[in-house]
Tab-separated table of C-alpha atoms (C1' of nucleotides) in Angstrom:
chain	number	residue	atom	x	y	z
V	1	UNK	CA	4.937	37.324	5.340
V	2	UNK	CA	2.316	34.653	5.983
V	3	UNK	CA	2.342	31.560	3.822
V	4	UNK	CA	-0.165	28.740	3.488
V	5	UNK	CA	1.327	25.476	2.299
V	6	UNK	CA	-1.061	22.870	0.889
V	7	UNK	CA	0.908	19.679	0.395
V	8	UNK	CA	0.363	16.087	1.479
V	9	UNK	CA	3.938	14.866	1.109
V	10	UNK	CA	5.317	15.063	4.632
V	11	UNK	CA	8.978	15.034	3.645
V	12	UNK	CA	8.751	17.747	1.036
V	13	UNK	CA	6.329	19.682	3.187
V	14	UNK	CA	8.656	19.694	6.174
V	15	UNK	CA	11.547	20.845	4.019
V	16	UNK	CA	9.487	23.683	2.588
V	17	UNK	CA	8.232	24.667	6.018
V	18	UNK	CA	11.741	24.793	7.435
V	19	UNK	CA	13.033	26.844	4.541
V	20	UNK	CA	10.230	29.338	4.797
V	21	UNK	CA	10.546	29.797	8.517
V	22	UNK	CA	14.289	30.175	8.063
V	23	UNK	CA	13.533	32.988	5.650
V	24	UNK	CA	11.660	34.705	8.427
V	25	UNK	CA	8.121	34.046	7.309
V	26	UNK	CA	5.406	32.263	9.192
V	27	UNK	CA	3.671	29.294	7.695
V	28	UNK	CA	0.594	27.157	8.145
V	29	UNK	CA	0.634	23.707	6.647
V	30	UNK	CA	-2.520	21.959	5.427
V	31	UNK	CA	-2.262	18.400	4.166
V	32	UNK	CA	-5.711	18.283	2.618
V	33	UNK	CA	-7.929	20.669	0.735
V	34	UNK	CA	-10.644	20.744	3.357
V	35	UNK	CA	-8.029	21.540	5.973
V	36	UNK	CA	-6.766	24.327	3.739
V	37	UNK	CA	-10.293	25.667	3.498
V	38	UNK	CA	-10.466	25.872	7.266
V	39	UNK	CA	-7.241	27.817	7.440
V	40	UNK	CA	-8.451	30.205	4.780
V	41	UNK	CA	-11.679	30.757	6.675
V	42	UNK	CA	-9.917	32.083	9.734
V	43	UNK	CA	-6.813	33.805	8.412
V	44	UNK	CA	-5.459	35.795	5.507
V	45	UNK	CA	-2.232	34.863	3.753
V	46	UNK	CA	0.246	36.652	1.561
V	47	UNK	CA	1.080	33.590	-0.483
V	48	UNK	CA	-0.326	30.134	-1.087
V	49	UNK	CA	1.796	27.186	-2.160
V	50	UNK	CA	-0.513	24.638	-3.708
V	51	UNK	CA	0.153	21.044	-4.615
V	52	UNK	CA	-2.140	19.861	-7.388
V	53	UNK	CA	-2.547	16.219	-6.359
V	54	UNK	CA	-4.066	15.905	-2.927
V	55	UNK	CA	-5.823	13.097	-1.074
V	56	UNK	CA	-9.218	14.731	-1.260
V	57	UNK	CA	-9.164	16.242	-4.707
V	58	UNK	CA	-7.215	18.152	-7.304
V	59	UNK	CA	-5.890	21.622	-6.847
V	60	UNK	CA	-7.269	23.291	-9.945
V	61	UNK	CA	-10.940	23.350	-8.922
V	62	UNK	CA	-9.874	24.513	-5.466
V	63	UNK	CA	-7.924	27.380	-6.949
V	64	UNK	CA	-10.705	28.229	-9.341
V	65	UNK	CA	-13.182	28.404	-6.463
V	66	UNK	CA	-10.775	30.585	-4.521
V	67	UNK	CA	-10.537	33.072	-7.367
V	68	UNK	CA	-14.232	32.962	-7.975
V	69	UNK	CA	-14.949	34.286	-4.533
V	70	UNK	CA	-12.600	37.175	-5.109
V	71	UNK	CA	-9.460	36.012	-3.326
V	72	UNK	CA	-6.421	37.475	-5.071
V	73	UNK	CA	-3.726	35.982	-2.870
V	74	UNK	CA	-0.727	35.045	-5.023
V	75	UNK	CA	-0.620	31.300	-5.650
V	76	UNK	CA	2.404	29.253	-6.650
V	77	UNK	CA	1.647	25.742	-7.823
V	78	UNK	CA	3.848	22.829	-6.791
V	79	UNK	CA	3.472	19.642	-8.725
V	80	UNK	CA	5.265	16.580	-9.943
V	81	UNK	CA	3.271	16.723	-13.128
V	82	UNK	CA	5.482	18.469	-15.570
V	83	UNK	CA	3.076	18.057	-18.394
V	84	UNK	CA	2.337	21.207	-20.234
V	85	UNK	CA	-1.381	20.622	-20.088
V	86	UNK	CA	-1.323	20.739	-16.303
V	87	UNK	CA	0.698	23.847	-16.335
V	88	UNK	CA	-1.755	25.545	-18.644
V	89	UNK	CA	-4.665	24.346	-16.601
V	90	UNK	CA	-3.030	25.666	-13.468
V	91	UNK	CA	-2.385	29.084	-14.929
V	92	UNK	CA	-5.876	29.171	-16.337
V	93	UNK	CA	-7.249	28.410	-12.924
V	94	UNK	CA	-5.565	31.536	-11.628
V	95	UNK	CA	-2.075	30.589	-10.478
V	96	UNK	CA	0.672	33.200	-10.493
V	97	UNK	CA	3.630	30.914	-10.848
V	98	UNK	CA	4.581	27.306	-11.167
V	99	UNK	CA	7.297	25.070	-9.753
V	100	UNK	CA	7.979	21.523	-10.868
V	101	UNK	CA	9.119	18.969	-8.280
V	102	UNK	CA	11.790	18.350	-7.395
V	103	UNK	CA	12.787	21.961	-6.994
V	104	UNK	CA	15.657	23.680	-5.254
V	105	UNK	CA	14.795	25.213	-1.923
V	106	UNK	CA	16.892	28.180	-2.929
V	107	UNK	CA	14.666	28.607	-5.938
V	108	UNK	CA	11.697	28.610	-3.630
V	109	UNK	CA	13.371	31.299	-1.565
V	110	UNK	CA	13.911	33.337	-4.692
V	111	UNK	CA	10.264	33.242	-5.688
V	112	UNK	CA	9.227	33.986	-2.149
V	113	UNK	CA	11.564	36.929	-2.214
V	114	UNK	CA	9.929	38.187	-5.394
V	115	UNK	CA	6.510	38.047	-3.789
V	116	UNK	CA	7.804	39.619	-0.593
V	117	UNK	CA	9.386	42.458	-2.547
V	118	UNK	CA	6.071	43.196	-4.113
V	119	UNK	CA	4.724	43.675	-0.616
V	120	UNK	CA	7.673	45.687	0.641
V	121	UNK	CA	6.718	49.270	1.283
V	122	UNK	CA	3.109	48.417	1.864
V	123	UNK	CA	2.117	48.630	5.468
V	124	UNK	CA	1.713	45.288	7.147
V	125	UNK	CA	-1.786	44.032	7.787
V	126	UNK	CA	-2.839	44.473	11.375
V	127	UNK	CA	-4.957	42.123	13.406
V	128	UNK	CA	-7.098	43.917	15.942
V	129	UNK	CA	-8.275	42.218	19.116
V	130	UNK	CA	-10.075	44.641	21.354
V	131	UNK	CA	-7.459	47.173	22.417
V	132	UNK	CA	-4.671	45.035	20.985
V	133	UNK	CA	-3.109	45.601	17.600
V	134	UNK	CA	-0.972	42.778	16.304
V	135	UNK	CA	1.424	43.009	13.388
V	136	UNK	CA	2.277	39.420	12.597
V	137	UNK	CA	4.996	40.314	10.115
V	138	UNK	CA	6.757	42.753	12.365
V	139	UNK	CA	6.270	40.597	15.450
V	140	UNK	CA	4.937	43.562	17.315
V	141	UNK	CA	1.976	44.084	19.604
V	142	UNK	CA	0.446	47.342	20.716
V	143	UNK	CA	-1.942	47.636	23.611
V	144	UNK	CA	-4.050	50.773	23.695
V	145	UNK	CA	-1.544	52.326	21.334
V	146	UNK	CA	1.480	51.530	23.468
V	147	UNK	CA	3.998	48.950	22.325
V	148	UNK	CA	4.218	45.747	24.338
V	149	UNK	CA	7.466	43.834	24.175
V	150	UNK	CA	7.167	40.075	24.135
V	151	UNK	CA	9.986	37.597	24.580
V	152	UNK	CA	10.666	34.884	22.026
V	153	UNK	CA	8.624	32.211	23.770
V	154	UNK	CA	5.822	34.562	24.583
V	155	UNK	CA	5.580	35.618	20.966
V	156	UNK	CA	5.467	32.073	19.636
V	157	UNK	CA	2.706	31.268	22.069
V	158	UNK	CA	0.735	34.394	21.329
V	159	UNK	CA	1.137	33.927	17.590
V	160	UNK	CA	-0.405	30.484	17.935
V	161	UNK	CA	-3.478	32.030	19.490
V	162	UNK	CA	-3.770	34.876	17.033
V	163	UNK	CA	-3.502	32.600	14.042
V	164	UNK	CA	-6.344	30.505	15.379
V	165	UNK	CA	-8.666	32.870	17.138
V	166	UNK	CA	-11.635	31.371	19.000
V	167	UNK	CA	-9.998	27.983	18.679
V	168	UNK	CA	-9.232	25.758	21.648
V	169	UNK	CA	-5.547	24.882	21.887
V	170	UNK	CA	-4.449	22.063	24.165
V	171	UNK	CA	-1.306	22.307	26.219
V	172	UNK	CA	0.114	19.483	24.150
V	173	UNK	CA	-0.369	21.485	20.983
V	174	UNK	CA	1.235	24.527	22.510
V	175	UNK	CA	4.154	22.541	23.833
V	176	UNK	CA	4.724	21.093	20.417
V	177	UNK	CA	4.715	24.582	18.973
V	178	UNK	CA	7.241	25.766	21.521
V	179	UNK	CA	9.513	22.793	21.658
V	180	UNK	CA	8.729	20.741	18.544
V	181	UNK	CA	8.558	17.303	20.170
V	182	UNK	CA	12.133	16.674	21.135
V	183	UNK	CA	12.163	17.557	24.826
V	184	UNK	CA	9.111	16.288	26.609
V	185	UNK	CA	8.620	19.061	29.089
V	186	UNK	CA	7.063	17.809	32.304
V	187	UNK	CA	6.529	20.937	34.301
V	188	UNK	CA	3.944	23.663	34.065
V	189	UNK	CA	5.906	25.822	31.649
V	190	UNK	CA	2.928	26.538	29.460
V	191	UNK	CA	0.938	27.750	32.424
V	192	UNK	CA	3.763	30.031	33.410
V	193	UNK	CA	4.057	31.514	29.955
V	194	UNK	CA	0.322	31.993	29.675
V	195	UNK	CA	0.421	33.741	33.000
V	196	UNK	CA	3.158	36.075	31.794
V	197	UNK	CA	1.261	36.753	28.588
V	198	UNK	CA	-1.855	37.621	30.509
V	199	UNK	CA	0.072	40.020	32.669
V	200	UNK	CA	1.323	41.839	29.592
V	201	UNK	CA	-1.739	41.688	27.382
V	202	UNK	CA	-4.614	41.766	29.822
V	203	UNK	CA	-6.045	39.166	32.112
V	204	UNK	CA	-9.194	38.455	30.135
V	205	UNK	CA	-7.451	38.039	26.779
V	206	UNK	CA	-6.721	34.335	27.113
V	207	UNK	CA	-9.348	32.171	28.729
V	208	UNK	CA	-8.650	28.766	30.229
V	209	UNK	CA	-10.808	25.742	29.617
V	210	UNK	CA	-10.275	23.375	32.498
V	211	UNK	CA	-8.767	20.070	31.599
V	212	UNK	CA	-8.629	20.973	27.931
V	213	UNK	CA	-6.464	23.958	27.191
V	214	UNK	CA	-6.620	27.635	26.359
V	215	UNK	CA	-8.402	29.841	23.911
V	216	UNK	CA	-8.061	33.422	22.709
V	217	UNK	CA	-11.120	35.252	23.963
V	218	UNK	CA	-13.395	37.142	21.583
V	219	UNK	CA	-12.533	40.795	21.122
X	1	UNK	CA	17.663	59.199	-20.833
X	2	UNK	CA	20.365	57.006	-22.345
X	3	UNK	CA	21.004	53.603	-20.811
X	4	UNK	CA	23.772	51.084	-21.397
X	5	UNK	CA	22.819	47.509	-20.604
X	6	UNK	CA	25.651	45.013	-20.096
X	7	UNK	CA	24.105	41.559	-19.863
X	8	UNK	CA	24.767	38.292	-21.648
X	9	UNK	CA	21.469	36.570	-20.901
X	10	UNK	CA	19.458	37.170	-24.063
X	11	UNK	CA	16.065	36.496	-22.523
X	12	UNK	CA	16.492	38.771	-19.527
X	13	UNK	CA	18.292	41.326	-21.665
X	14	UNK	CA	15.475	41.522	-24.165
X	15	UNK	CA	12.924	41.939	-21.401
X	16	UNK	CA	14.923	44.762	-19.853
X	17	UNK	CA	15.451	46.417	-23.209
X	18	UNK	CA	11.740	46.310	-23.973
X	19	UNK	CA	10.810	47.691	-20.593
X	20	UNK	CA	13.245	50.555	-20.856
X	21	UNK	CA	12.220	51.542	-24.339
X	22	UNK	CA	8.602	51.299	-23.240
X	23	UNK	CA	9.465	53.765	-20.483
X	24	UNK	CA	10.606	56.174	-23.157
X	25	UNK	CA	14.383	55.833	-22.772
X	26	UNK	CA	16.940	54.789	-25.344
X	27	UNK	CA	19.189	51.837	-24.744
X	28	UNK	CA	22.356	50.216	-26.029
X	29	UNK	CA	22.893	46.565	-25.223
X	30	UNK	CA	26.338	45.031	-24.867
X	31	UNK	CA	26.668	41.308	-24.233
X	32	UNK	CA	30.344	41.397	-23.360
X	33	UNK	CA	32.660	43.681	-21.431
X	34	UNK	CA	34.840	44.554	-24.395
X	35	UNK	CA	31.741	45.413	-26.359
X	36	UNK	CA	30.628	47.636	-23.487
X	37	UNK	CA	34.004	49.330	-23.559
X	38	UNK	CA	33.503	50.201	-27.201
X	39	UNK	CA	30.110	51.707	-26.493
X	40	UNK	CA	31.557	53.783	-23.682
X	41	UNK	CA	34.342	55.054	-25.912
X	42	UNK	CA	31.943	56.637	-28.333
X	43	UNK	CA	28.984	57.701	-26.230
X	44	UNK	CA	28.016	58.980	-22.821
X	45	UNK	CA	25.234	57.367	-20.825
X	46	UNK	CA	23.049	58.471	-18.007
X	47	UNK	CA	22.847	55.028	-16.468
X	48	UNK	CA	24.646	51.705	-16.744
X	49	UNK	CA	23.019	48.370	-15.903
X	50	UNK	CA	25.782	45.896	-15.216
X	51	UNK	CA	25.601	42.146	-14.893
X	52	UNK	CA	28.489	40.791	-12.814
X	53	UNK	CA	29.037	37.462	-14.568
X	54	UNK	CA	29.959	37.957	-18.194
X	55	UNK	CA	31.621	35.748	-20.790
X	56	UNK	CA	34.831	37.748	-20.845
X	57	UNK	CA	35.237	38.599	-17.206
X	58	UNK	CA	33.617	39.799	-14.037
X	59	UNK	CA	31.911	43.113	-13.610
X	60	UNK	CA	33.674	44.405	-10.510
X	61	UNK	CA	37.086	45.110	-12.059
X	62	UNK	CA	35.331	46.681	-15.009
X	63	UNK	CA	33.415	48.983	-12.719
X	64	UNK	CA	36.485	49.747	-10.691
X	65	UNK	CA	38.366	50.719	-13.822
X	66	UNK	CA	35.472	52.879	-14.911
X	67	UNK	CA	35.462	54.759	-11.632
X	68	UNK	CA	39.201	55.033	-11.635
X	69	UNK	CA	39.176	57.023	-14.816
X	70	UNK	CA	36.690	59.422	-13.347
X	71	UNK	CA	33.447	58.209	-14.804
X	72	UNK	CA	30.648	58.918	-12.341
X	73	UNK	CA	27.769	57.521	-14.384
X	74	UNK	CA	25.291	55.854	-12.032
X	75	UNK	CA	25.654	52.084	-12.133
X	76	UNK	CA	23.024	49.553	-11.095
X	77	UNK	CA	24.275	46.032	-10.663
X	78	UNK	CA	22.177	43.071	-11.724
X	79	UNK	CA	23.111	39.937	-9.875
X	80	UNK	CA	21.762	36.439	-9.431
X	81	UNK	CA	20.526	35.416	-6.029
X	82	UNK	CA	23.360	33.020	-5.295
X	83	UNK	CA	25.915	35.745	-5.714
X	84	UNK	CA	24.617	38.119	-3.140
X	85	UNK	CA	27.993	38.482	-1.525
X	86	UNK	CA	29.064	40.005	-4.819
X	87	UNK	CA	26.922	42.980	-4.085
X	88	UNK	CA	29.283	43.943	-1.308
X	89	UNK	CA	32.112	43.820	-3.746
X	90	UNK	CA	29.978	45.733	-6.190
X	91	UNK	CA	29.347	48.525	-3.734
X	92	UNK	CA	33.007	48.627	-2.899
X	93	UNK	CA	33.768	48.884	-6.589
X	94	UNK	CA	31.538	51.928	-6.880
X	95	UNK	CA	28.037	50.780	-7.782
X	96	UNK	CA	25.086	52.980	-6.889
X	97	UNK	CA	22.505	50.281	-6.541
X	98	UNK	CA	21.901	46.628	-7.158
X	99	UNK	CA	19.009	44.414	-8.095
X	100	UNK	CA	18.723	40.729	-7.384
X	101	UNK	CA	17.482	38.489	-10.183
X	102	UNK	CA	14.794	37.642	-10.795
X	103	UNK	CA	13.426	41.138	-10.369
X	104	UNK	CA	10.167	42.731	-11.310
X	105	UNK	CA	10.347	44.867	-14.385
X	106	UNK	CA	8.186	47.364	-12.557
X	107	UNK	CA	10.860	47.524	-9.901
X	108	UNK	CA	13.401	48.264	-12.582
X	109	UNK	CA	11.194	51.082	-13.823
X	110	UNK	CA	11.041	52.503	-10.318
X	111	UNK	CA	14.809	52.590	-9.965
X	112	UNK	CA	15.178	54.052	-13.400
X	113	UNK	CA	12.749	56.744	-12.357
X	114	UNK	CA	14.865	57.496	-9.308
X	115	UNK	CA	17.974	57.881	-11.407
X	116	UNK	CA	16.105	59.992	-13.929
X	117	UNK	CA	14.878	62.320	-11.203
X	118	UNK	CA	18.337	62.722	-9.867
X	119	UNK	CA	19.578	63.282	-13.376
X	120	UNK	CA	17.002	66.008	-13.795
X	121	UNK	CA	18.414	67.747	-10.740
X	122	UNK	CA	15.618	66.808	-8.392
X	123	UNK	CA	16.705	65.614	-5.011
X	124	UNK	CA	16.142	62.033	-3.962
X	125	UNK	CA	13.451	61.212	-1.481
X	126	UNK	CA	14.842	61.174	2.030
X	127	UNK	CA	13.842	58.827	4.783
X	128	UNK	CA	13.893	60.524	8.151
X	129	UNK	CA	14.381	58.541	11.329
X	130	UNK	CA	14.643	60.804	14.318
X	131	UNK	CA	17.819	62.776	13.793
X	132	UNK	CA	18.877	60.549	10.918
X	133	UNK	CA	18.360	61.392	7.286
X	134	UNK	CA	18.801	58.526	4.874
X	135	UNK	CA	19.092	58.797	1.113
X	136	UNK	CA	18.596	55.257	-0.100
X	137	UNK	CA	19.481	56.068	-3.683
X	138	UNK	CA	22.660	57.928	-2.877
X	139	UNK	CA	23.723	55.583	-0.080
X	140	UNK	CA	24.226	58.418	2.314
X	141	UNK	CA	23.262	58.949	5.921
X	142	UNK	CA	23.286	62.180	7.869
X	143	UNK	CA	23.021	62.354	11.613
X	144	UNK	CA	21.987	65.680	13.051
X	145	UNK	CA	22.981	67.220	9.742
X	146	UNK	CA	26.458	65.743	9.724
X	147	UNK	CA	27.364	63.042	7.237
X	148	UNK	CA	28.035	59.582	8.601
X	149	UNK	CA	30.207	57.277	6.543
X	150	UNK	CA	29.238	53.642	6.514
X	151	UNK	CA	31.282	50.782	5.142
X	152	UNK	CA	29.826	48.479	2.497
X	153	UNK	CA	28.665	45.835	4.957
X	154	UNK	CA	27.327	48.372	7.369
X	155	UNK	CA	25.324	49.954	4.594
X	156	UNK	CA	23.812	46.705	3.399
X	157	UNK	CA	22.816	45.904	6.940
X	158	UNK	CA	21.387	49.328	7.623
X	159	UNK	CA	19.546	49.357	4.312
X	160	UNK	CA	17.838	46.114	5.278
X	161	UNK	CA	16.482	47.812	8.378
X	162	UNK	CA	15.422	50.987	6.625
X	163	UNK	CA	13.604	49.142	3.875
X	164	UNK	CA	11.516	47.337	6.450
X	165	UNK	CA	11.038	49.716	9.316
X	166	UNK	CA	9.453	48.368	12.477
X	167	UNK	CA	9.962	44.884	11.145
X	168	UNK	CA	11.783	42.207	13.077
X	169	UNK	CA	14.731	40.809	11.138
X	170	UNK	CA	16.305	37.563	12.285
X	171	UNK	CA	20.022	37.054	12.205
X	172	UNK	CA	19.456	34.372	9.601
X	173	UNK	CA	17.770	36.880	7.336
X	174	UNK	CA	20.526	39.404	7.823
X	175	UNK	CA	23.223	36.837	7.232
X	176	UNK	CA	21.536	35.787	4.059
X	177	UNK	CA	21.448	39.383	2.960
X	178	UNK	CA	25.132	39.820	3.631
X	179	UNK	CA	26.493	36.499	2.576
X	180	UNK	CA	23.909	34.620	0.554
X	181	UNK	CA	23.326	31.073	1.693
X	182	UNK	CA	26.546	29.526	0.588
X	183	UNK	CA	28.898	30.493	3.379
X	184	UNK	CA	27.101	29.689	6.577
X	185	UNK	CA	28.848	32.099	8.868
X	186	UNK	CA	29.302	30.581	12.310
X	187	UNK	CA	30.575	33.488	14.319
X	188	UNK	CA	28.960	36.588	15.692
X	189	UNK	CA	29.679	38.840	12.731
X	190	UNK	CA	26.184	40.216	12.617
X	191	UNK	CA	26.416	41.218	16.246
X	192	UNK	CA	29.680	42.981	15.612
X	193	UNK	CA	28.309	44.922	12.670
X	194	UNK	CA	25.199	45.853	14.576
X	195	UNK	CA	27.414	47.054	17.372
X	196	UNK	CA	29.361	49.270	14.966
X	197	UNK	CA	26.182	50.592	13.398
X	198	UNK	CA	24.892	51.519	16.812
X	199	UNK	CA	28.085	53.317	17.607
X	200	UNK	CA	27.773	55.371	14.438
X	201	UNK	CA	24.039	55.927	14.329
X	202	UNK	CA	23.056	56.009	17.946
X	203	UNK	CA	22.706	53.309	20.524
X	204	UNK	CA	18.923	53.285	20.647
X	205	UNK	CA	18.412	53.183	16.914
X	206	UNK	CA	18.506	49.412	16.547
X	207	UNK	CA	16.822	47.405	19.226
X	208	UNK	CA	17.571	43.780	19.896
X	209	UNK	CA	14.840	41.240	20.527
X	210	UNK	CA	16.464	38.411	22.396
X	211	UNK	CA	16.329	35.076	20.708
X	212	UNK	CA	14.597	36.549	17.674
X	213	UNK	CA	16.641	39.213	15.974
X	214	UNK	CA	16.863	42.973	15.575
X	215	UNK	CA	14.523	45.751	14.661
X	216	UNK	CA	14.814	49.376	13.671
X	217	UNK	CA	13.363	51.333	16.537
X	218	UNK	CA	10.574	53.815	16.016
X	219	UNK	CA	11.745	57.370	15.357
S	1	DG	C1'	56.232	45.634	-6.296
S	2	DC	C1'	55.767	46.885	-1.619
S	3	DG	C1'	54.171	48.714	2.402
S	4	DC	C1'	50.123	51.181	4.486
S	5	DG	C1'	45.630	51.533	5.973
S	6	DC	C1'	40.955	50.201	5.996
S	7	DC	C1'	37.741	46.793	6.680
S	8	DC	C1'	36.144	42.364	7.951
S	9	DT	C1'	36.159	38.262	10.749
S	10	DT	C1'	37.139	35.820	14.766
S	11	DC	C1'	37.793	35.267	19.630
S	12	DA	C1'	37.271	35.818	24.542
S	13	DG	C1'	35.537	37.739	28.652
S	14	DG	C1'	31.764	39.849	30.915
S	15	DT	C1'	26.781	40.971	31.521
S	16	DC	C1'	22.149	40.161	32.024
S	17	DA	C1'	17.525	39.019	30.223
S	18	DG	C1'	14.813	34.895	29.430
S	19	DT	C1'	13.459	30.602	30.783
S	20	DG	C1'	12.410	26.390	33.455
S	21	DT	C1'	11.450	24.797	37.935
S	22	DC	C1'	9.230	24.774	42.165
S	23	DA	C1'	6.089	25.659	45.906
S	24	DG	C1'	2.331	27.593	48.104
S	25	DG	C1'	-2.014	29.426	47.381
S	26	DA	C1'	-6.293	30.055	44.611
S	27	DT	C1'	-9.991	28.192	42.059
S	28	DC	C1'	-12.901	24.996	40.001
S	29	DG	C1'	-15.881	20.839	39.531
S	30	DG	C1'	-18.277	17.330	41.485
H	1	DC	C1'	-15.758	19.501	51.246
H	2	DC	C1'	-12.033	17.284	48.650
H	3	DG	C1'	-9.136	16.460	44.977
H	4	DA	C1'	-7.606	18.052	40.730
H	5	DT	C1'	-6.176	21.704	38.197
H	6	DC	C1'	-4.417	26.067	37.562
H	7	DC	C1'	-2.060	30.535	38.896
H	8	DT	C1'	1.873	33.189	40.019
H	9	DG	C1'	5.848	35.017	42.687
H	10	DA	C1'	10.561	33.825	43.490
H	11	DC	C1'	14.975	32.123	42.086
H	12	DA	C1'	18.939	30.118	39.848
H	13	DC	C1'	21.112	29.049	35.621
H	14	DT	C1'	21.925	29.067	30.963
H	15	DG	C1'	23.135	30.960	26.836
H	16	DA	C1'	22.280	34.985	23.915
H	17	DC	C1'	24.320	39.187	23.343
H	18	DC	C1'	27.850	43.046	23.627
H	19	DT	C1'	32.229	44.844	22.753
H	20	DG	C1'	37.225	45.611	22.780
H	21	DA	C1'	41.151	43.729	20.667
H	22	DA	C1'	43.874	40.913	17.556
H	23	DG	C1'	44.866	38.990	13.055
H	24	DG	C1'	44.443	38.714	8.080
H	25	DG	C1'	43.020	40.149	3.355
H	26	DC	C1'	42.598	43.450	-0.130
H	27	DG	C1'	42.797	47.753	-2.581
H	28	DC	C1'	45.437	51.790	-3.139
H	29	DG	C1'	49.206	55.047	-3.207
H	30	DC	C1'	53.962	55.412	-3.736
DNA sequence: GCGCGCCCTTCAGGTCAGTGTCAGGATCGG
DNA sequence: CCGATCCTGACACTGACCTGAAGGGCGCGC
């Protein structure tokens, strides 16, 4: 399941992100509404977690706009404001559920599970890129109808590209995705993994931008 | 169809009662085990919904006693999320199914429908995976026409795979399914159970994705 | 109550795929 | 043409995974 988290609190946000990835879902984390808008422009999500108080505006109008343009993605509101009026406003704006901070991470898991169950049985959405078919939930890739098996690292890398198609990703960004800071890798690991990906998925799939990074080529 | 609901939570109980009556069934609602015993003394039911945590005792011994005296009424267990490990015990005690709170009322309707169909003499829907035939409602697996007996843990594990075919399931997800969060298992139990499942169901049935988890192979 | 048997967990030893590193060659930009 | 950057085959090592066996807990039959 793909989740979009819109939350400016870095501590809470990190905790939520970790919990959700531990539950086996993938997550994108926007810290501002405009950033969230960018994510929504390029990808579809199965669930949105929305904080109501954000640096560049309140969540309700954002949610209202989302619904107005026909987006029916389930939305769970996260907020410190436990006032009933906010709750009502949130539900009026089109939220599906509501959680008041501070909340238990296990409770979050429970609600996630409820949403996920609603999706169980439905086929997963497929992303198509030329002759590639990508099932982000199942972590599977098919090339010309035949399954391609990717290793853990390869998948993480490829997922980064698929989630941000057309977008230029620097090696630093990719390294962070693979190794999350801690170990400053100083060899050409990324290049090697990109090379292996290309061998499996097709040479022209990932294009290199000299001195800058890589980008998923247009279908 | 006649349903006996054993549940002490008045809010959840009322919701379930309303849903079931709305579905056109009749229901008796006991809030304690001794009360449930009285109902069972005077009437026969087609289905029992059993909460595991009740004011006057736990559900498992009750269920065990029920089975011991030959009652084969289908039983669906209702359990809170933080008691998932109870479901193992529940299956051992003779439950037919379980639902984790909070659950969708529509999901409840679906399971009721399954029981009703079986009650009416119609066979359950079978999931076919190569030479395997799986009856999710009856908890039975046949391989090449011959019945395969799975233990409680094996079944829970296998069910997780069948419910999400093609999907990659991490060990963390599987552990959570088997043990809830509480007891962070630190050994290779999952591996051992997968190994046993493979031995019973066929080596190639469950494929391992190194560093990521397991997946039910395509038929 | 008491043993018996089933099931689950843990452990240890062995195997091998995945990964990081490196080096030589290819390619690009200026 | 030269330096910087990137590509990719080869290789060794780590740790993830498999599996047989041992030990303990629990229900069940006697």
